[in-house]
Protein backbone atom coordinates (compact mmCIF):
# COMPACT_ATOMS: atom_id res chain seq x y z
CA UNK A 1 0.00 0.00 0.00
CA UNK A 2 1.28 3.45 -0.90
CA UNK A 3 0.88 5.66 2.16
CA UNK A 4 1.99 8.77 0.30
CA UNK A 5 -0.83 8.50 -2.24
CA UNK A 6 -3.37 8.20 0.58
CA UNK A 7 -1.83 11.17 2.43
CA UNK A 8 -1.99 13.28 -0.69
CA UNK A 9 -5.66 12.28 -1.15
CA UNK A 10 -6.31 13.36 2.46
CA UNK A 11 -4.89 16.78 1.60
CA UNK A 12 -7.22 16.89 -1.41
CA UNK A 13 -10.12 16.14 0.95
CA UNK A 14 -9.02 18.86 3.32
CA UNK A 15 -9.22 21.48 0.57
CA UNK A 16 -13.02 21.20 0.72
CA UNK A 17 -13.28 21.64 4.51
CA UNK A 18 -16.22 23.83 5.53
CA UNK A 19 -14.93 25.44 8.73
CA UNK A 20 -16.37 28.95 9.18
CA UNK A 21 -16.43 28.56 12.98
CA UNK A 22 -13.17 26.85 13.98
CA UNK A 23 -11.13 27.58 10.87
CA UNK A 24 -9.53 24.20 11.65
CA UNK A 25 -9.38 22.24 8.39
CA UNK A 26 -9.18 18.46 8.50
CA UNK A 27 -8.98 15.99 5.63
CA UNK A 28 -9.15 12.22 5.48
CA UNK A 29 -8.72 9.56 2.84
CA UNK A 30 -9.65 5.92 3.21
CA UNK A 31 -8.54 2.89 1.25
CA UNK A 32 -11.30 0.32 0.97
CA UNK A 33 -11.27 -3.47 0.54
CA UNK A 34 -11.29 -3.18 -3.26
CA UNK A 35 -8.57 -0.49 -3.26
CA UNK A 36 -10.98 2.32 -4.00
CA UNK A 37 -10.22 5.57 -2.20
CA UNK A 38 -12.72 7.96 -0.62
CA UNK A 39 -11.90 11.41 0.69
CA UNK A 40 -13.61 13.52 3.31
CA UNK A 41 -13.43 16.89 5.03
CA UNK A 42 -14.91 18.33 8.19
CA UNK A 43 -18.24 20.04 7.69
CA UNK A 44 -19.25 22.47 10.42
CA UNK A 45 -22.65 23.85 11.31
CA UNK A 46 -24.04 26.96 13.00
CA UNK A 47 -25.47 24.46 15.49
CA UNK A 48 -21.97 23.31 16.46
CA UNK A 49 -22.98 19.80 17.53
CA UNK A 50 -24.15 19.04 14.00
CA UNK A 51 -20.55 19.23 12.77
CA UNK A 52 -19.20 16.15 10.99
CA UNK A 53 -15.50 15.26 11.19
CA UNK A 54 -13.43 14.58 8.08
CA UNK A 55 -12.90 10.91 8.96
CA UNK A 56 -16.60 10.21 9.33
CA UNK A 57 -17.43 12.11 6.15
CA UNK A 58 -15.09 9.83 4.19
CA UNK A 59 -16.31 6.68 5.95
CA UNK A 60 -20.00 7.45 5.49
CA UNK A 61 -19.44 8.21 1.80
CA UNK A 62 -17.78 4.82 1.30
CA UNK A 63 -20.24 2.79 3.37
CA UNK A 64 -23.22 4.43 1.69
CA UNK A 65 -21.71 3.40 -1.65
CA UNK A 66 -21.73 -0.24 -0.52
CA UNK A 67 -18.18 -0.67 0.77
CA UNK A 68 -17.57 -2.77 3.86
CA UNK A 69 -14.02 -2.55 5.14
CA UNK A 70 -11.28 0.04 5.57
CA UNK A 71 -7.71 -1.11 4.92
CA UNK A 72 -6.13 2.25 5.74
CA UNK A 73 -7.05 5.80 6.67
CA UNK A 74 -4.89 8.90 6.36
CA UNK A 75 -5.70 12.01 8.38
CA UNK A 76 -4.33 15.53 7.95
CA UNK A 77 -5.15 18.59 9.99
CA UNK A 78 -3.05 21.58 10.93
CA UNK A 79 -0.23 22.45 8.57
CA UNK A 80 2.95 20.72 9.72
CA UNK A 81 1.45 19.22 12.84
CA UNK A 82 -0.07 15.86 13.66
CA UNK A 83 -3.85 15.79 14.10
CA UNK A 84 -5.19 12.62 15.70
CA UNK A 85 -8.76 11.41 15.20
CA UNK A 86 -11.29 12.34 17.87
CA UNK A 87 -12.87 9.68 20.09
CA UNK A 88 -16.08 9.37 18.09
CA UNK A 89 -14.13 8.93 14.85
CA UNK A 90 -11.91 6.27 16.48
CA UNK A 91 -15.06 4.33 17.35
CA UNK A 92 -16.44 4.67 13.81
CA UNK A 93 -13.10 3.64 12.31
CA UNK A 94 -13.18 0.56 14.58
CA UNK A 95 -16.63 -0.40 13.28
CA UNK A 96 -15.40 -0.75 9.69
CA UNK A 97 -11.72 -1.56 10.22
CA UNK A 98 -10.00 -4.44 8.47
CA UNK A 99 -8.12 -6.70 10.90
CA UNK A 100 -4.78 -5.05 10.10
CA UNK A 101 -5.98 -1.50 9.41
CA UNK A 102 -3.30 1.18 9.24
CA UNK A 103 -4.06 4.63 10.64
CA UNK A 104 -1.77 7.19 9.07
CA UNK A 105 -1.46 10.51 10.85
CA UNK A 106 0.33 12.93 8.55
CA UNK A 107 2.11 16.17 9.26
CA UNK A 108 2.89 16.85 5.63
CA UNK A 109 3.26 14.78 2.46
CA UNK A 110 6.54 13.24 3.60
CA UNK A 111 6.19 12.88 7.37
CA UNK A 112 3.61 10.59 8.89
CA UNK A 113 3.08 8.20 11.80
CA UNK A 114 1.47 4.80 11.21
CA UNK A 115 -0.61 3.26 14.00
CA UNK A 116 -2.79 0.20 14.37
CA UNK A 117 -6.28 0.17 15.86
CA UNK A 118 -5.24 -1.16 19.28
CA UNK A 119 -2.85 1.79 19.60
CA UNK A 120 -5.49 4.44 18.96
CA UNK A 121 -8.42 2.70 20.67
CA UNK A 122 -7.19 0.17 23.23
CA UNK A 123 -9.76 -2.41 24.32
CA UNK A 124 -12.31 -1.16 21.79
CA UNK A 125 -15.96 -2.06 22.26
CA UNK A 126 -16.99 -3.69 18.97
CA UNK A 127 -19.59 -5.94 17.37
CA UNK A 128 -17.70 -8.91 18.85
CA UNK A 129 -18.79 -7.79 22.32
CA UNK A 130 -22.44 -7.86 21.24
CA UNK A 131 -22.09 -11.47 20.04
CA UNK A 132 -21.03 -12.73 23.47
N1 LIG B 1 -12.26 17.47 13.53
C1 LIG B 1 -12.19 16.52 12.56
O1 LIG B 1 -12.62 16.74 11.42
N2 LIG B 1 -11.65 15.33 12.87
C2 LIG B 1 -11.16 15.00 14.10
O2 LIG B 1 -10.86 13.84 14.34
C3 LIG B 1 -10.97 16.07 15.09
C4 LIG B 1 -11.82 17.26 14.89
C5 LIG B 1 -12.86 18.77 13.19
C6 LIG B 1 -14.21 19.02 13.78
C7 LIG B 1 -14.28 20.52 13.79
O3 LIG B 1 -14.74 20.96 12.52
C8 LIG B 1 -12.84 20.96 13.93
O4 LIG B 1 -12.04 19.83 13.66
C9 LIG B 1 -12.49 21.49 15.31
O5 LIG B 1 -12.92 20.60 16.28
PDB file of C-alpha atoms and ligand atoms in Angstrom:
ATOM      1  CA  UNK A   1       0.000   0.000   0.000  1.00  0.00           C
ATOM      2  CA  UNK A   2       1.277   3.446  -0.900  1.00  0.00           C
ATOM      3  CA  UNK A   3       0.883   5.662   2.158  1.00  0.00           C
ATOM      4  CA  UNK A   4       1.987   8.771   0.298  1.00  0.00           C
ATOM      5  CA  UNK A   5      -0.825   8.504  -2.236  1.00  0.00           C
ATOM      6  CA  UNK A   6      -3.365   8.202   0.585  1.00  0.00           C
ATOM      7  CA  UNK A   7      -1.833  11.166   2.433  1.00  0.00           C
ATOM      8  CA  UNK A   8      -1.990  13.275  -0.692  1.00  0.00           C
ATOM      9  CA  UNK A   9      -5.664  12.285  -1.150  1.00  0.00           C
ATOM     10  CA  UNK A  10      -6.315  13.365   2.463  1.00  0.00           C
ATOM     11  CA  UNK A  11      -4.889  16.780   1.596  1.00  0.00           C
ATOM     12  CA  UNK A  12      -7.223  16.892  -1.410  1.00  0.00           C
ATOM     13  CA  UNK A  13     -10.123  16.138   0.950  1.00  0.00           C
ATOM     14  CA  UNK A  14      -9.017  18.864   3.319  1.00  0.00           C
ATOM     15  CA  UNK A  15      -9.216  21.481   0.573  1.00  0.00           C
ATOM     16  CA  UNK A  16     -13.022  21.204   0.725  1.00  0.00           C
ATOM     17  CA  UNK A  17     -13.277  21.642   4.506  1.00  0.00           C
ATOM     18  CA  UNK A  18     -16.219  23.835   5.534  1.00  0.00           C
ATOM     19  CA  UNK A  19     -14.932  25.436   8.725  1.00  0.00           C
ATOM     20  CA  UNK A  20     -16.370  28.952   9.178  1.00  0.00           C
ATOM     21  CA  UNK A  21     -16.427  28.560  12.983  1.00  0.00           C
ATOM     22  CA  UNK A  22     -13.174  26.853  13.981  1.00  0.00           C
ATOM     23  CA  UNK A  23     -11.131  27.580  10.869  1.00  0.00           C
ATOM     24  CA  UNK A  24      -9.530  24.199  11.649  1.00  0.00           C
ATOM     25  CA  UNK A  25      -9.381  22.239   8.388  1.00  0.00           C
ATOM     26  CA  UNK A  26      -9.181  18.457   8.498  1.00  0.00           C
ATOM     27  CA  UNK A  27      -8.979  15.992   5.625  1.00  0.00           C
ATOM     28  CA  UNK A  28      -9.148  12.222   5.477  1.00  0.00           C
ATOM     29  CA  UNK A  29      -8.724   9.561   2.839  1.00  0.00           C
ATOM     30  CA  UNK A  30      -9.649   5.917   3.205  1.00  0.00           C
ATOM     31  CA  UNK A  31      -8.537   2.889   1.252  1.00  0.00           C
ATOM     32  CA  UNK A  32     -11.303   0.320   0.966  1.00  0.00           C
ATOM     33  CA  UNK A  33     -11.271  -3.468   0.539  1.00  0.00           C
ATOM     34  CA  UNK A  34     -11.289  -3.178  -3.261  1.00  0.00           C
ATOM     35  CA  UNK A  35      -8.567  -0.495  -3.257  1.00  0.00           C
ATOM     36  CA  UNK A  36     -10.980   2.316  -4.000  1.00  0.00           C
ATOM     37  CA  UNK A  37     -10.221   5.569  -2.202  1.00  0.00           C
ATOM     38  CA  UNK A  38     -12.718   7.959  -0.623  1.00  0.00           C
ATOM     39  CA  UNK A  39     -11.896  11.410   0.691  1.00  0.00           C
ATOM     40  CA  UNK A  40     -13.613  13.518   3.314  1.00  0.00           C
ATOM     41  CA  UNK A  41     -13.426  16.889   5.034  1.00  0.00           C
ATOM     42  CA  UNK A  42     -14.912  18.332   8.190  1.00  0.00           C
ATOM     43  CA  UNK A  43     -18.238  20.043   7.686  1.00  0.00           C
ATOM     44  CA  UNK A  44     -19.245  22.474  10.417  1.00  0.00           C
ATOM     45  CA  UNK A  45     -22.653  23.849  11.309  1.00  0.00           C
ATOM     46  CA  UNK A  46     -24.037  26.960  13.003  1.00  0.00           C
ATOM     47  CA  UNK A  47     -25.470  24.457  15.489  1.00  0.00           C
ATOM     48  CA  UNK A  48     -21.968  23.313  16.458  1.00  0.00           C
ATOM     49  CA  UNK A  49     -22.981  19.800  17.529  1.00  0.00           C
ATOM     50  CA  UNK A  50     -24.145  19.042  13.998  1.00  0.00           C
ATOM     51  CA  UNK A  51     -20.551  19.225  12.765  1.00  0.00           C
ATOM     52  CA  UNK A  52     -19.195  16.147  10.992  1.00  0.00           C
ATOM     53  CA  UNK A  53     -15.505  15.260  11.192  1.00  0.00           C
ATOM     54  CA  UNK A  54     -13.430  14.577   8.081  1.00  0.00           C
ATOM     55  CA  UNK A  55     -12.898  10.913   8.958  1.00  0.00           C
ATOM     56  CA  UNK A  56     -16.602  10.206   9.329  1.00  0.00           C
ATOM     57  CA  UNK A  57     -17.430  12.111   6.149  1.00  0.00           C
ATOM     58  CA  UNK A  58     -15.091   9.827   4.185  1.00  0.00           C
ATOM     59  CA  UNK A  59     -16.312   6.680   5.951  1.00  0.00           C
ATOM     60  CA  UNK A  60     -20.002   7.454   5.486  1.00  0.00           C
ATOM     61  CA  UNK A  61     -19.440   8.212   1.798  1.00  0.00           C
ATOM     62  CA  UNK A  62     -17.782   4.817   1.303  1.00  0.00           C
ATOM     63  CA  UNK A  63     -20.241   2.786   3.367  1.00  0.00           C
ATOM     64  CA  UNK A  64     -23.216   4.427   1.686  1.00  0.00           C
ATOM     65  CA  UNK A  65     -21.712   3.397  -1.652  1.00  0.00           C
ATOM     66  CA  UNK A  66     -21.729  -0.235  -0.517  1.00  0.00           C
ATOM     67  CA  UNK A  67     -18.181  -0.667   0.766  1.00  0.00           C
ATOM     68  CA  UNK A  68     -17.567  -2.766   3.857  1.00  0.00           C
ATOM     69  CA  UNK A  69     -14.022  -2.549   5.140  1.00  0.00           C
ATOM     70  CA  UNK A  70     -11.280   0.043   5.571  1.00  0.00           C
ATOM     71  CA  UNK A  71      -7.713  -1.109   4.917  1.00  0.00           C
ATOM     72  CA  UNK A  72      -6.126   2.247   5.738  1.00  0.00           C
ATOM     73  CA  UNK A  73      -7.050   5.795   6.667  1.00  0.00           C
ATOM     74  CA  UNK A  74      -4.894   8.901   6.355  1.00  0.00           C
ATOM     75  CA  UNK A  75      -5.696  12.010   8.384  1.00  0.00           C
ATOM     76  CA  UNK A  76      -4.330  15.525   7.952  1.00  0.00           C
ATOM     77  CA  UNK A  77      -5.152  18.595   9.990  1.00  0.00           C
ATOM     78  CA  UNK A  78      -3.055  21.575  10.930  1.00  0.00           C
ATOM     79  CA  UNK A  79      -0.235  22.454   8.570  1.00  0.00           C
ATOM     80  CA  UNK A  80       2.952  20.722   9.720  1.00  0.00           C
ATOM     81  CA  UNK A  81       1.448  19.223  12.843  1.00  0.00           C
ATOM     82  CA  UNK A  82      -0.065  15.857  13.664  1.00  0.00           C
ATOM     83  CA  UNK A  83      -3.848  15.790  14.098  1.00  0.00           C
ATOM     84  CA  UNK A  84      -5.187  12.624  15.696  1.00  0.00           C
ATOM     85  CA  UNK A  85      -8.760  11.414  15.203  1.00  0.00           C
ATOM     86  CA  UNK A  86     -11.290  12.338  17.870  1.00  0.00           C
ATOM     87  CA  UNK A  87     -12.869   9.675  20.087  1.00  0.00           C
ATOM     88  CA  UNK A  88     -16.076   9.375  18.088  1.00  0.00           C
ATOM     89  CA  UNK A  89     -14.129   8.927  14.847  1.00  0.00           C
ATOM     90  CA  UNK A  90     -11.915   6.271  16.476  1.00  0.00           C
ATOM     91  CA  UNK A  91     -15.055   4.327  17.352  1.00  0.00           C
ATOM     92  CA  UNK A  92     -16.442   4.673  13.810  1.00  0.00           C
ATOM     93  CA  UNK A  93     -13.099   3.645  12.313  1.00  0.00           C
ATOM     94  CA  UNK A  94     -13.180   0.556  14.583  1.00  0.00           C
ATOM     95  CA  UNK A  95     -16.627  -0.395  13.276  1.00  0.00           C
ATOM     96  CA  UNK A  96     -15.398  -0.749   9.694  1.00  0.00           C
ATOM     97  CA  UNK A  97     -11.723  -1.560  10.223  1.00  0.00           C
ATOM     98  CA  UNK A  98      -9.998  -4.442   8.474  1.00  0.00           C
ATOM     99  CA  UNK A  99      -8.121  -6.695  10.903  1.00  0.00           C
ATOM    100  CA  UNK A 100      -4.778  -5.052  10.096  1.00  0.00           C
ATOM    101  CA  UNK A 101      -5.979  -1.498   9.408  1.00  0.00           C
ATOM    102  CA  UNK A 102      -3.301   1.184   9.244  1.00  0.00           C
ATOM    103  CA  UNK A 103      -4.065   4.628  10.641  1.00  0.00           C
ATOM    104  CA  UNK A 104      -1.768   7.193   9.065  1.00  0.00           C
ATOM    105  CA  UNK A 105      -1.458  10.509  10.853  1.00  0.00           C
ATOM    106  CA  UNK A 106       0.335  12.929   8.549  1.00  0.00           C
ATOM    107  CA  UNK A 107       2.111  16.170   9.259  1.00  0.00           C
ATOM    108  CA  UNK A 108       2.886  16.847   5.629  1.00  0.00           C
ATOM    109  CA  UNK A 109       3.260  14.782   2.460  1.00  0.00           C
ATOM    110  CA  UNK A 110       6.543  13.236   3.600  1.00  0.00           C
ATOM    111  CA  UNK A 111       6.188  12.883   7.369  1.00  0.00           C
ATOM    112  CA  UNK A 112       3.612  10.590   8.894  1.00  0.00           C
ATOM    113  CA  UNK A 113       3.075   8.198  11.797  1.00  0.00           C
ATOM    114  CA  UNK A 114       1.475   4.800  11.213  1.00  0.00           C
ATOM    115  CA  UNK A 115      -0.613   3.261  14.005  1.00  0.00           C
ATOM    116  CA  UNK A 116      -2.790   0.196  14.366  1.00  0.00           C
ATOM    117  CA  UNK A 117      -6.278   0.170  15.864  1.00  0.00           C
ATOM    118  CA  UNK A 118      -5.238  -1.155  19.279  1.00  0.00           C
ATOM    119  CA  UNK A 119      -2.848   1.789  19.601  1.00  0.00           C
ATOM    120  CA  UNK A 120      -5.489   4.441  18.962  1.00  0.00           C
ATOM    121  CA  UNK A 121      -8.423   2.701  20.667  1.00  0.00           C
ATOM    122  CA  UNK A 122      -7.190   0.166  23.232  1.00  0.00           C
ATOM    123  CA  UNK A 123      -9.755  -2.410  24.318  1.00  0.00           C
ATOM    124  CA  UNK A 124     -12.309  -1.158  21.789  1.00  0.00           C
ATOM    125  CA  UNK A 125     -15.962  -2.057  22.261  1.00  0.00           C
ATOM    126  CA  UNK A 126     -16.993  -3.690  18.975  1.00  0.00           C
ATOM    127  CA  UNK A 127     -19.595  -5.944  17.371  1.00  0.00           C
ATOM    128  CA  UNK A 128     -17.699  -8.913  18.849  1.00  0.00           C
ATOM    129  CA  UNK A 129     -18.788  -7.794  22.318  1.00  0.00           C
ATOM    130  CA  UNK A 130     -22.438  -7.864  21.241  1.00  0.00           C
ATOM    131  CA  UNK A 131     -22.090 -11.475  20.040  1.00  0.00           C
ATOM    132  CA  UNK A 132     -21.034 -12.734  23.471  1.00  0.00           C
TER     133      UNK A 132
HETATM  134  N1  LIG B   1     -12.259  17.471  13.529  1.00  0.00           N
HETATM  135  C1  LIG B   1     -12.192  16.522  12.560  1.00  0.00           C
HETATM  136  O1  LIG B   1     -12.617  16.741  11.422  1.00  0.00           O
HETATM  137  N2  LIG B   1     -11.649  15.329  12.875  1.00  0.00           N
HETATM  138  C2  LIG B   1     -11.159  15.005  14.102  1.00  0.00           C
HETATM  139  O2  LIG B   1     -10.860  13.843  14.345  1.00  0.00           O
HETATM  140  C3  LIG B   1     -10.970  16.066  15.087  1.00  0.00           C
HETATM  141  C4  LIG B   1     -11.823  17.262  14.890  1.00  0.00           C
HETATM  142  C5  LIG B   1     -12.857  18.773  13.187  1.00  0.00           C
HETATM  143  C6  LIG B   1     -14.207  19.016  13.784  1.00  0.00           C
HETATM  144  C7  LIG B   1     -14.275  20.520  13.786  1.00  0.00           C
HETATM  145  O3  LIG B   1     -14.745  20.962  12.521  1.00  0.00           O
HETATM  146  C8  LIG B   1     -12.836  20.964  13.929  1.00  0.00           C
HETATM  147  O4  LIG B   1     -12.035  19.831  13.659  1.00  0.00           O
HETATM  148  C9  LIG B   1     -12.495  21.485  15.311  1.00  0.00           C
HETATM  149  O5  LIG B   1     -12.917  20.596  16.284  1.00  0.00           O
END
